[in-house]
PDB file of C-alpha atoms in Angstrom:
ATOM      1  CA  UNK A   1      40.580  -9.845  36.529  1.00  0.00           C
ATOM      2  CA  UNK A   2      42.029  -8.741  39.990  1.00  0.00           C
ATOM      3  CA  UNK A   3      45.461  -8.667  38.464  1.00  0.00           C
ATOM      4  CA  UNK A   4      45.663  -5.233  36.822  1.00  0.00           C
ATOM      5  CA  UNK A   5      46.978  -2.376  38.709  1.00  0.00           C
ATOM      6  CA  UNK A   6      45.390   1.156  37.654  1.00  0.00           C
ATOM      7  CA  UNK A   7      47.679   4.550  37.555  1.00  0.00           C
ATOM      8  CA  UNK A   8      47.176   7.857  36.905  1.00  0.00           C
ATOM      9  CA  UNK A   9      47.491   6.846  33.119  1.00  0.00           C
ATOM     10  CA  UNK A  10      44.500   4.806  33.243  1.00  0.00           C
ATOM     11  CA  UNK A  11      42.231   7.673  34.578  1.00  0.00           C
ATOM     12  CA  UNK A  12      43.984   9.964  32.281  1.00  0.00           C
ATOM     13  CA  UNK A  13      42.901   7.728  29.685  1.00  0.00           C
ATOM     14  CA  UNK A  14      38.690   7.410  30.864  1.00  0.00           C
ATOM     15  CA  UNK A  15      38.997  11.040  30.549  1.00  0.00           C
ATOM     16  CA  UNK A  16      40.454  11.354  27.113  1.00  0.00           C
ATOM     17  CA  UNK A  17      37.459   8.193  26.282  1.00  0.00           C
ATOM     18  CA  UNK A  18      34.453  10.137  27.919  1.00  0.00           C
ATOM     19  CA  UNK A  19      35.301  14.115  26.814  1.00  0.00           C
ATOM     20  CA  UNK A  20      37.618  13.972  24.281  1.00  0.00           C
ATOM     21  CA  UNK A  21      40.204  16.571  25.498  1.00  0.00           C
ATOM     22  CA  UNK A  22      43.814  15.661  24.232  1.00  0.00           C
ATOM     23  CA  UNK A  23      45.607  12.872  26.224  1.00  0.00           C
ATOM     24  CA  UNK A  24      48.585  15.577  27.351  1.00  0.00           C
ATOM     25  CA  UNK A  25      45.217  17.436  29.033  1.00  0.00           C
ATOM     26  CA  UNK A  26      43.519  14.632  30.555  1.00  0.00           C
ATOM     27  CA  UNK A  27      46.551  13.562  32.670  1.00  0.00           C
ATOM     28  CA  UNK A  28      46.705  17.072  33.349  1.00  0.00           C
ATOM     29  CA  UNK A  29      43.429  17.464  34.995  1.00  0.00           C
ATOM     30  CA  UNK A  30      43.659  14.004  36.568  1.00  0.00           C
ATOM     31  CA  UNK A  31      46.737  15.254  38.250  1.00  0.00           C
ATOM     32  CA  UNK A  32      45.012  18.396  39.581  1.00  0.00           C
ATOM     33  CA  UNK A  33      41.719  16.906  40.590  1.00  0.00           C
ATOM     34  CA  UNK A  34      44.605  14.261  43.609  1.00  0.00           C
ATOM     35  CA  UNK A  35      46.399  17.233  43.842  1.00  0.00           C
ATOM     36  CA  UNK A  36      43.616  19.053  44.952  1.00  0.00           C
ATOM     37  CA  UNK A  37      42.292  16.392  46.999  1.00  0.00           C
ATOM     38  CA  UNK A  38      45.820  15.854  48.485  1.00  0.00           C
ATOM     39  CA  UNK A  39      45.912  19.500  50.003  1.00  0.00           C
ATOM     40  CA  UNK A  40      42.735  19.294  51.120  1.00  0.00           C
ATOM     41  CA  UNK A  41      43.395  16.625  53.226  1.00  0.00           C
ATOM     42  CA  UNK A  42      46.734  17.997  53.853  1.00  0.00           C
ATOM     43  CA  UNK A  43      45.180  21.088  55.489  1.00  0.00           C
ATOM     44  CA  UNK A  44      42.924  18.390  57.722  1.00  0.00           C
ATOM     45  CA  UNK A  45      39.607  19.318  56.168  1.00  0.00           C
ATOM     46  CA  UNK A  46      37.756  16.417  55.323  1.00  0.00           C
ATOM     47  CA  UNK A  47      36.842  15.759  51.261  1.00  0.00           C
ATOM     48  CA  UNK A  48      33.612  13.967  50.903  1.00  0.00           C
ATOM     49  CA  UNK A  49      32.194  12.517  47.045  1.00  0.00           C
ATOM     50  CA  UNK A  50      28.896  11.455  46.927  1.00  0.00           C
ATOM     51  CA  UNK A  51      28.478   8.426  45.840  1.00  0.00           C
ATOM     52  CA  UNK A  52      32.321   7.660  45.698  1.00  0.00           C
ATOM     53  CA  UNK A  53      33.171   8.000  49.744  1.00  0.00           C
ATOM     54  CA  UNK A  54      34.932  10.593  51.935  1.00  0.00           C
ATOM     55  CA  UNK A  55      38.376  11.359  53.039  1.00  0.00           C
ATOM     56  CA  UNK A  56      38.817  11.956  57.030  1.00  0.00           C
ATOM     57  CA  UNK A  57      41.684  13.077  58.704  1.00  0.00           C
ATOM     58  CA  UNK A  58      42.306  11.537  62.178  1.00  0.00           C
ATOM     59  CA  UNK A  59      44.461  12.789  64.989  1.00  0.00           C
ATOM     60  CA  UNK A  60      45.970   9.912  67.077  1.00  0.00           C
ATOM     61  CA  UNK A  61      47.149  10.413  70.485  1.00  0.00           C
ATOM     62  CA  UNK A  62      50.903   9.433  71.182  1.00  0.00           C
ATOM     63  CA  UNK A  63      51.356   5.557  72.429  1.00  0.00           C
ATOM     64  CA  UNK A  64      54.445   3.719  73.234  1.00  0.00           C
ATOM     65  CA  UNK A  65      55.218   1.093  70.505  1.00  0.00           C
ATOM     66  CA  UNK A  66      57.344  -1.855  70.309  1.00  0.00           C
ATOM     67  CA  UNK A  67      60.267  -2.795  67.526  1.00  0.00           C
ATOM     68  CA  UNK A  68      59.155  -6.370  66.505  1.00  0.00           C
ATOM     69  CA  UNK A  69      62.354  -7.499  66.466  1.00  0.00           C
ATOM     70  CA  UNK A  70      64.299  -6.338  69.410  1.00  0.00           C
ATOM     71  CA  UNK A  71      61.459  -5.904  71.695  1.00  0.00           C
ATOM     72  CA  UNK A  72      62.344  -2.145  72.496  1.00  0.00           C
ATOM     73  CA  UNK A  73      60.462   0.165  73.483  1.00  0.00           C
ATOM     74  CA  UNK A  74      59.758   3.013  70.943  1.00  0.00           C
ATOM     75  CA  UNK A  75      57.437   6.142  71.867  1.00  0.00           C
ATOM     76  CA  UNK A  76      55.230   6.775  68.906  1.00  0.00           C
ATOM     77  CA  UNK A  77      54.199  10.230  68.306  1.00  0.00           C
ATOM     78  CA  UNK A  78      51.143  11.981  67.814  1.00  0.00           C
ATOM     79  CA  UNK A  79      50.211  12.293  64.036  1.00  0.00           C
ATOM     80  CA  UNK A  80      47.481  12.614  61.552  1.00  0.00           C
ATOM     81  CA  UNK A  81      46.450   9.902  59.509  1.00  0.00           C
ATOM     82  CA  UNK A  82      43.799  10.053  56.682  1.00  0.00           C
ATOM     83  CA  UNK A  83      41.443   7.222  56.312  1.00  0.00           C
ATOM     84  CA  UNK A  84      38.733   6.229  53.725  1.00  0.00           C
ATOM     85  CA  UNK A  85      35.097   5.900  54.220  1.00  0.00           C
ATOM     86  CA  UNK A  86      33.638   4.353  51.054  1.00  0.00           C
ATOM     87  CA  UNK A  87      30.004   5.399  50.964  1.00  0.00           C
ATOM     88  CA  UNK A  88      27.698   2.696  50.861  1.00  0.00           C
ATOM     89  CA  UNK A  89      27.002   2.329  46.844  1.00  0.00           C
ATOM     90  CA  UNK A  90      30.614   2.217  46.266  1.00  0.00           C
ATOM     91  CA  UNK A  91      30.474  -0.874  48.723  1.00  0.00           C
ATOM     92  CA  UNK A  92      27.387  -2.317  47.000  1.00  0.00           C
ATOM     93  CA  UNK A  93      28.796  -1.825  43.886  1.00  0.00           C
ATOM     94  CA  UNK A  94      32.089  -4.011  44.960  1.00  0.00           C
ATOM     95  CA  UNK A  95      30.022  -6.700  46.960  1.00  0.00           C
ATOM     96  CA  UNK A  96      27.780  -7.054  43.867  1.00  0.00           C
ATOM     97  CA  UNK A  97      30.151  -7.608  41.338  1.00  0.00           C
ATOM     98  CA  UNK A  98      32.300  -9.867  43.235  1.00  0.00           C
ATOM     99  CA  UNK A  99      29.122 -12.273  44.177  1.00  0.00           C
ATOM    100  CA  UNK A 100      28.156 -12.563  40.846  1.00  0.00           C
ATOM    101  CA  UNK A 101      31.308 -13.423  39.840  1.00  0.00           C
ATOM    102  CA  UNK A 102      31.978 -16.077  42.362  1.00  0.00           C
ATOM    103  CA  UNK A 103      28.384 -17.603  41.281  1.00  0.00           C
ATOM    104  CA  UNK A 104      29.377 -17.847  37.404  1.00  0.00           C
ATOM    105  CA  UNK A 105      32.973 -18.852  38.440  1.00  0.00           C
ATOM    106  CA  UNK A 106      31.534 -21.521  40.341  1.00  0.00           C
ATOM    107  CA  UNK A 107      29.507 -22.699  37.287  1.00  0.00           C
ATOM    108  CA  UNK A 108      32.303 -22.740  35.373  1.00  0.00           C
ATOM    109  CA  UNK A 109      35.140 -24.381  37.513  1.00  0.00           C
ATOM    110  CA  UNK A 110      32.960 -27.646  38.024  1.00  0.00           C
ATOM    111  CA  UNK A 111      32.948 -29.125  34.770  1.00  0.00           C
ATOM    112  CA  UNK A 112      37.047 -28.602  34.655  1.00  0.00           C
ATOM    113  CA  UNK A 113      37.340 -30.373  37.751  1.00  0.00           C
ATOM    114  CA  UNK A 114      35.674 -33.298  37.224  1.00  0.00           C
ATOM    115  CA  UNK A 115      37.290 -33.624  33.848  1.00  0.00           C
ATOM    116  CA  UNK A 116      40.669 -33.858  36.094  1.00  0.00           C
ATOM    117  CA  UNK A 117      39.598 -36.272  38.321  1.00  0.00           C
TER     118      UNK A 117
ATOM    119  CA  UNK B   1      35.109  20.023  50.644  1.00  0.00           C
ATOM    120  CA  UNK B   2      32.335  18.154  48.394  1.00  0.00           C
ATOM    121  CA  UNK B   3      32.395  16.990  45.101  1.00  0.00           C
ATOM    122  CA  UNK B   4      30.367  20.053  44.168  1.00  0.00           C
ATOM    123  CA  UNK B   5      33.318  22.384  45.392  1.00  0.00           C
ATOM    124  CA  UNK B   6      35.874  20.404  44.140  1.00  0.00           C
ATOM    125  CA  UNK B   7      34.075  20.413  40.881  1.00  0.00           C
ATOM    126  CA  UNK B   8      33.680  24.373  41.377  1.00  0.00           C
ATOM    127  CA  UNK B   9      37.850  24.797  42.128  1.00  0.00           C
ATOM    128  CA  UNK B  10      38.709  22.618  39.537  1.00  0.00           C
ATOM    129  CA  UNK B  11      36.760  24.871  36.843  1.00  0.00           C
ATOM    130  CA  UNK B  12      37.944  28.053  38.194  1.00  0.00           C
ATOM    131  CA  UNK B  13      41.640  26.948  37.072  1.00  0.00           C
ATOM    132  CA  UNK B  14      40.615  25.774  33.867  1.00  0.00           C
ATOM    133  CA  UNK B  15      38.177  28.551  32.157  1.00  0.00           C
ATOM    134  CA  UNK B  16      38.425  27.021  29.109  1.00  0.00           C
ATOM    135  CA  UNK B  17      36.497  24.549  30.064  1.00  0.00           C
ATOM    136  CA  UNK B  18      32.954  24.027  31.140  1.00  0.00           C
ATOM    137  CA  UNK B  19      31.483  23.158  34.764  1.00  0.00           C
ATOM    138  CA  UNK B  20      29.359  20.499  33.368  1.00  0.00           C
ATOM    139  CA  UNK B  21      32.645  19.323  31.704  1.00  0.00           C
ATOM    140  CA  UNK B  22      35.001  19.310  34.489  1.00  0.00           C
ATOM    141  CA  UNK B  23      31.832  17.485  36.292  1.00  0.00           C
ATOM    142  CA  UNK B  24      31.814  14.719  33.944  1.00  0.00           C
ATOM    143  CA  UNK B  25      35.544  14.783  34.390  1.00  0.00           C
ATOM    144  CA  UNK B  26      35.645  14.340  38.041  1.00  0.00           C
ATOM    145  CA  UNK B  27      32.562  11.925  37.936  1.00  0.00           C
ATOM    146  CA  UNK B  28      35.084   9.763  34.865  1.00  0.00           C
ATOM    147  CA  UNK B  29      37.717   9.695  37.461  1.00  0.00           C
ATOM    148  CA  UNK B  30      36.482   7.930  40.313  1.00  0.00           C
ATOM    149  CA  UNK B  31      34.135   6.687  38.355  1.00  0.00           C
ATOM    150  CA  UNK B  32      36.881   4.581  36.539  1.00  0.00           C
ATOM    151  CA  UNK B  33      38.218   3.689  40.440  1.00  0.00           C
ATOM    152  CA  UNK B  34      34.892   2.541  41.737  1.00  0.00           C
ATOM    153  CA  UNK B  35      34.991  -0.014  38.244  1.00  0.00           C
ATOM    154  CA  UNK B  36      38.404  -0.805  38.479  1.00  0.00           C
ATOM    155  CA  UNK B  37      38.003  -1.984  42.422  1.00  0.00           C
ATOM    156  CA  UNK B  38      34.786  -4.326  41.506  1.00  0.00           C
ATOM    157  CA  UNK B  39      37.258  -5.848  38.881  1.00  0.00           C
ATOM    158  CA  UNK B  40      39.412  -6.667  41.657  1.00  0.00           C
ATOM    159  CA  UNK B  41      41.876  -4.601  40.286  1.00  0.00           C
ATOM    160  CA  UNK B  42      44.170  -2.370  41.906  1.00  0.00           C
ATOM    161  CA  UNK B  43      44.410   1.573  41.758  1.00  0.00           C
ATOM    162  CA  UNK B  44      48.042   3.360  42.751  1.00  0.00           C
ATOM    163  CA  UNK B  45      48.410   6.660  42.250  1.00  0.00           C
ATOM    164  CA  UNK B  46      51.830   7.725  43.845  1.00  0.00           C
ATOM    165  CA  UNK B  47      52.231  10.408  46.339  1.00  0.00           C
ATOM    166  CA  UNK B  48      47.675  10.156  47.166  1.00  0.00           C
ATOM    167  CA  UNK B  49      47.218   6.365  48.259  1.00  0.00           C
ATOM    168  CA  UNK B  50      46.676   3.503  46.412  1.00  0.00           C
ATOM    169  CA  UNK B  51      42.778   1.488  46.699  1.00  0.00           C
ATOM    170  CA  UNK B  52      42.073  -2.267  46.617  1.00  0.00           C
ATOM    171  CA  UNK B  53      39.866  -5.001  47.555  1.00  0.00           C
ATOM    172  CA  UNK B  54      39.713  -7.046  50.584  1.00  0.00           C
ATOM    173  CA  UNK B  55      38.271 -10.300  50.881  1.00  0.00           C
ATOM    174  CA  UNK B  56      36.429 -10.940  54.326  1.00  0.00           C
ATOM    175  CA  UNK B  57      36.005 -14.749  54.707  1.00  0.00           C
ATOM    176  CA  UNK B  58      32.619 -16.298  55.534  1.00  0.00           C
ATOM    177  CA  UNK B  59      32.502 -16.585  59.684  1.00  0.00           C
ATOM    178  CA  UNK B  60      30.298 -17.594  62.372  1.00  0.00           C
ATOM    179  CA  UNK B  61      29.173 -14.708  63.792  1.00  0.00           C
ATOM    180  CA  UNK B  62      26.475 -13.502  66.798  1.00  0.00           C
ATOM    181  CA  UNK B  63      23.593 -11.531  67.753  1.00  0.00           C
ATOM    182  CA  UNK B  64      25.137  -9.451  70.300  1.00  0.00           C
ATOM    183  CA  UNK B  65      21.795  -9.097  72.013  1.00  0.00           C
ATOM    184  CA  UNK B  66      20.499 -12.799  72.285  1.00  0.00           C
ATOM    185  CA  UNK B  67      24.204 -14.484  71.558  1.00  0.00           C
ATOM    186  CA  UNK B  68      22.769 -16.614  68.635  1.00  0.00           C
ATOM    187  CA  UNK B  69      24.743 -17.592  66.140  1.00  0.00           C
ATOM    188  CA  UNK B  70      24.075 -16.580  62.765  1.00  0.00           C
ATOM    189  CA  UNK B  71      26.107 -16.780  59.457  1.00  0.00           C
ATOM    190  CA  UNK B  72      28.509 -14.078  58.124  1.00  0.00           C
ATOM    191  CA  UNK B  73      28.524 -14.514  54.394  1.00  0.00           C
ATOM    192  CA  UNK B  74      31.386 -13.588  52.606  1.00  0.00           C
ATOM    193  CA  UNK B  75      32.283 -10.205  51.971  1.00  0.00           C
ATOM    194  CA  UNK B  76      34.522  -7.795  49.216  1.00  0.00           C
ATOM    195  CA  UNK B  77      35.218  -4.463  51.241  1.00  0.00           C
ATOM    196  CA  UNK B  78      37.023  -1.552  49.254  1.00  0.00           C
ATOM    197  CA  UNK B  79      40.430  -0.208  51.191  1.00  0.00           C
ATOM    198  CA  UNK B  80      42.340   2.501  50.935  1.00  0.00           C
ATOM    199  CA  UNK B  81      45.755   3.152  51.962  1.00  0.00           C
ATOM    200  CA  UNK B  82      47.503   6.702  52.090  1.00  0.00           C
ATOM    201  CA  UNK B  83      50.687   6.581  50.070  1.00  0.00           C
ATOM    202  CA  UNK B  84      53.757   8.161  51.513  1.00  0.00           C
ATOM    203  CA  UNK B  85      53.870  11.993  50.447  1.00  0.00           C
ATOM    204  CA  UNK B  86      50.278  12.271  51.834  1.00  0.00           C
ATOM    205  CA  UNK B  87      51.261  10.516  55.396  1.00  0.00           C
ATOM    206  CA  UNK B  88      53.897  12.850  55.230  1.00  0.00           C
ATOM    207  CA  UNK B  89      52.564  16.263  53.769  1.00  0.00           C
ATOM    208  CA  UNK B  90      49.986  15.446  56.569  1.00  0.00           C
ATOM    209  CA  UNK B  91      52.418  15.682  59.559  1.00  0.00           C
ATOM    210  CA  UNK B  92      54.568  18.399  58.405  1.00  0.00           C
ATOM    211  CA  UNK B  93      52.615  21.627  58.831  1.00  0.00           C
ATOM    212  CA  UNK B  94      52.323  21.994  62.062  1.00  0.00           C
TER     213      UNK B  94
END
């Protein structure tokens, strides 16, 4: 746990599991379901799934920055940046699995270490 | 854009295939992100952004109202962070 990192091949591969299209065509679609989300985002319209969480594009002003390791004085300029809101069961989902694994990790990391000491 | 028109787009590009199908599709994909974050697990997909978990640690915290202290459990929050051709597709038009 915690030390996997998903790719596009992995959600290729939950769609080949849950419709049973051929692998070339799930990686296919995967790609075209970001890509579509991508441009969407690109064009500064907002992308919002239920239950997953939405995409929103900010505008930031332009501020004067500072290089952390000369101490100069760099003007930053205005830009869009697009942040993630993750809807509140997406949250719940994440708090609630990580809870209950921290109570039956607990369990389980006692006995080991007072065997050690 | 909602999932609903997403859902819609998506189908109109593939005819072969069947709303409820490109539904379940959609649904499969983040879906399969939603699982992988309460694994702890990471999710990169170059060129959109890449999601993960972040631990907030257990603080005092306060009532803002009546200044009382009161516990702040610990918390898992889901993240996301734009990945590079998005930050940069998203600055270009204009």
């Amino acid at each position: 746990m915690g030390d996997k990192t998903l790719t596009r091949a992995d959600l290729a591969e939950a769609v080949f599991r849950k419709i049973g299209l051929s692998r070339t065509e799930s990686a296919h679609l995967v790609e075209t379901v970001l890509e579509e989300i991508c441009s969407t985002i690109a064009r500064g319209e907002s992308v919002k799934i239920s239950s997953f969480g939405s995409f929103v594009v900010r505008s930031k002003n332009e501020r004067i920055g500072r290089n952390p390791k000369t101490g100069e004085e760099v003007p930053i300029s205005p830009r869009r940046v697009a942040v993630f809101k993750p809807s509140n069961v997406m949250k719940d989902r994440i708090l609630s699995a990580h809870c209950k694994r921290q109570r039956t990790g607990a369990v389980v990391r006692e006995p080991m270490k007072a065997a050690a000491e | 854009m909602i999932k609903s028109e997403l859902v819609q787009i998506i189908a109109s590009r593939n005819p072969h295939l069947y709303q409820r199908d490109v539904e379940t599709i959609v649904n499969a994909i983040f879906d399969e992100i939603t699982e992988a974050l309460c694994e702890s697990d990471r999710v990169e997909l170059r060129g959109f952004g890449a999601f993960s978990v972040k631990n907030r640690p257990p603080r005092a915290g306060r009532n803002p109202r009546t200044g009382d202290t009161v516990d702040v459990e610990e918390k898992w929050v889901p993240f996301f962070k734009a990945g590079k051709e998005l930050r940069e597709r998203l600055n270009s038009g204009d």
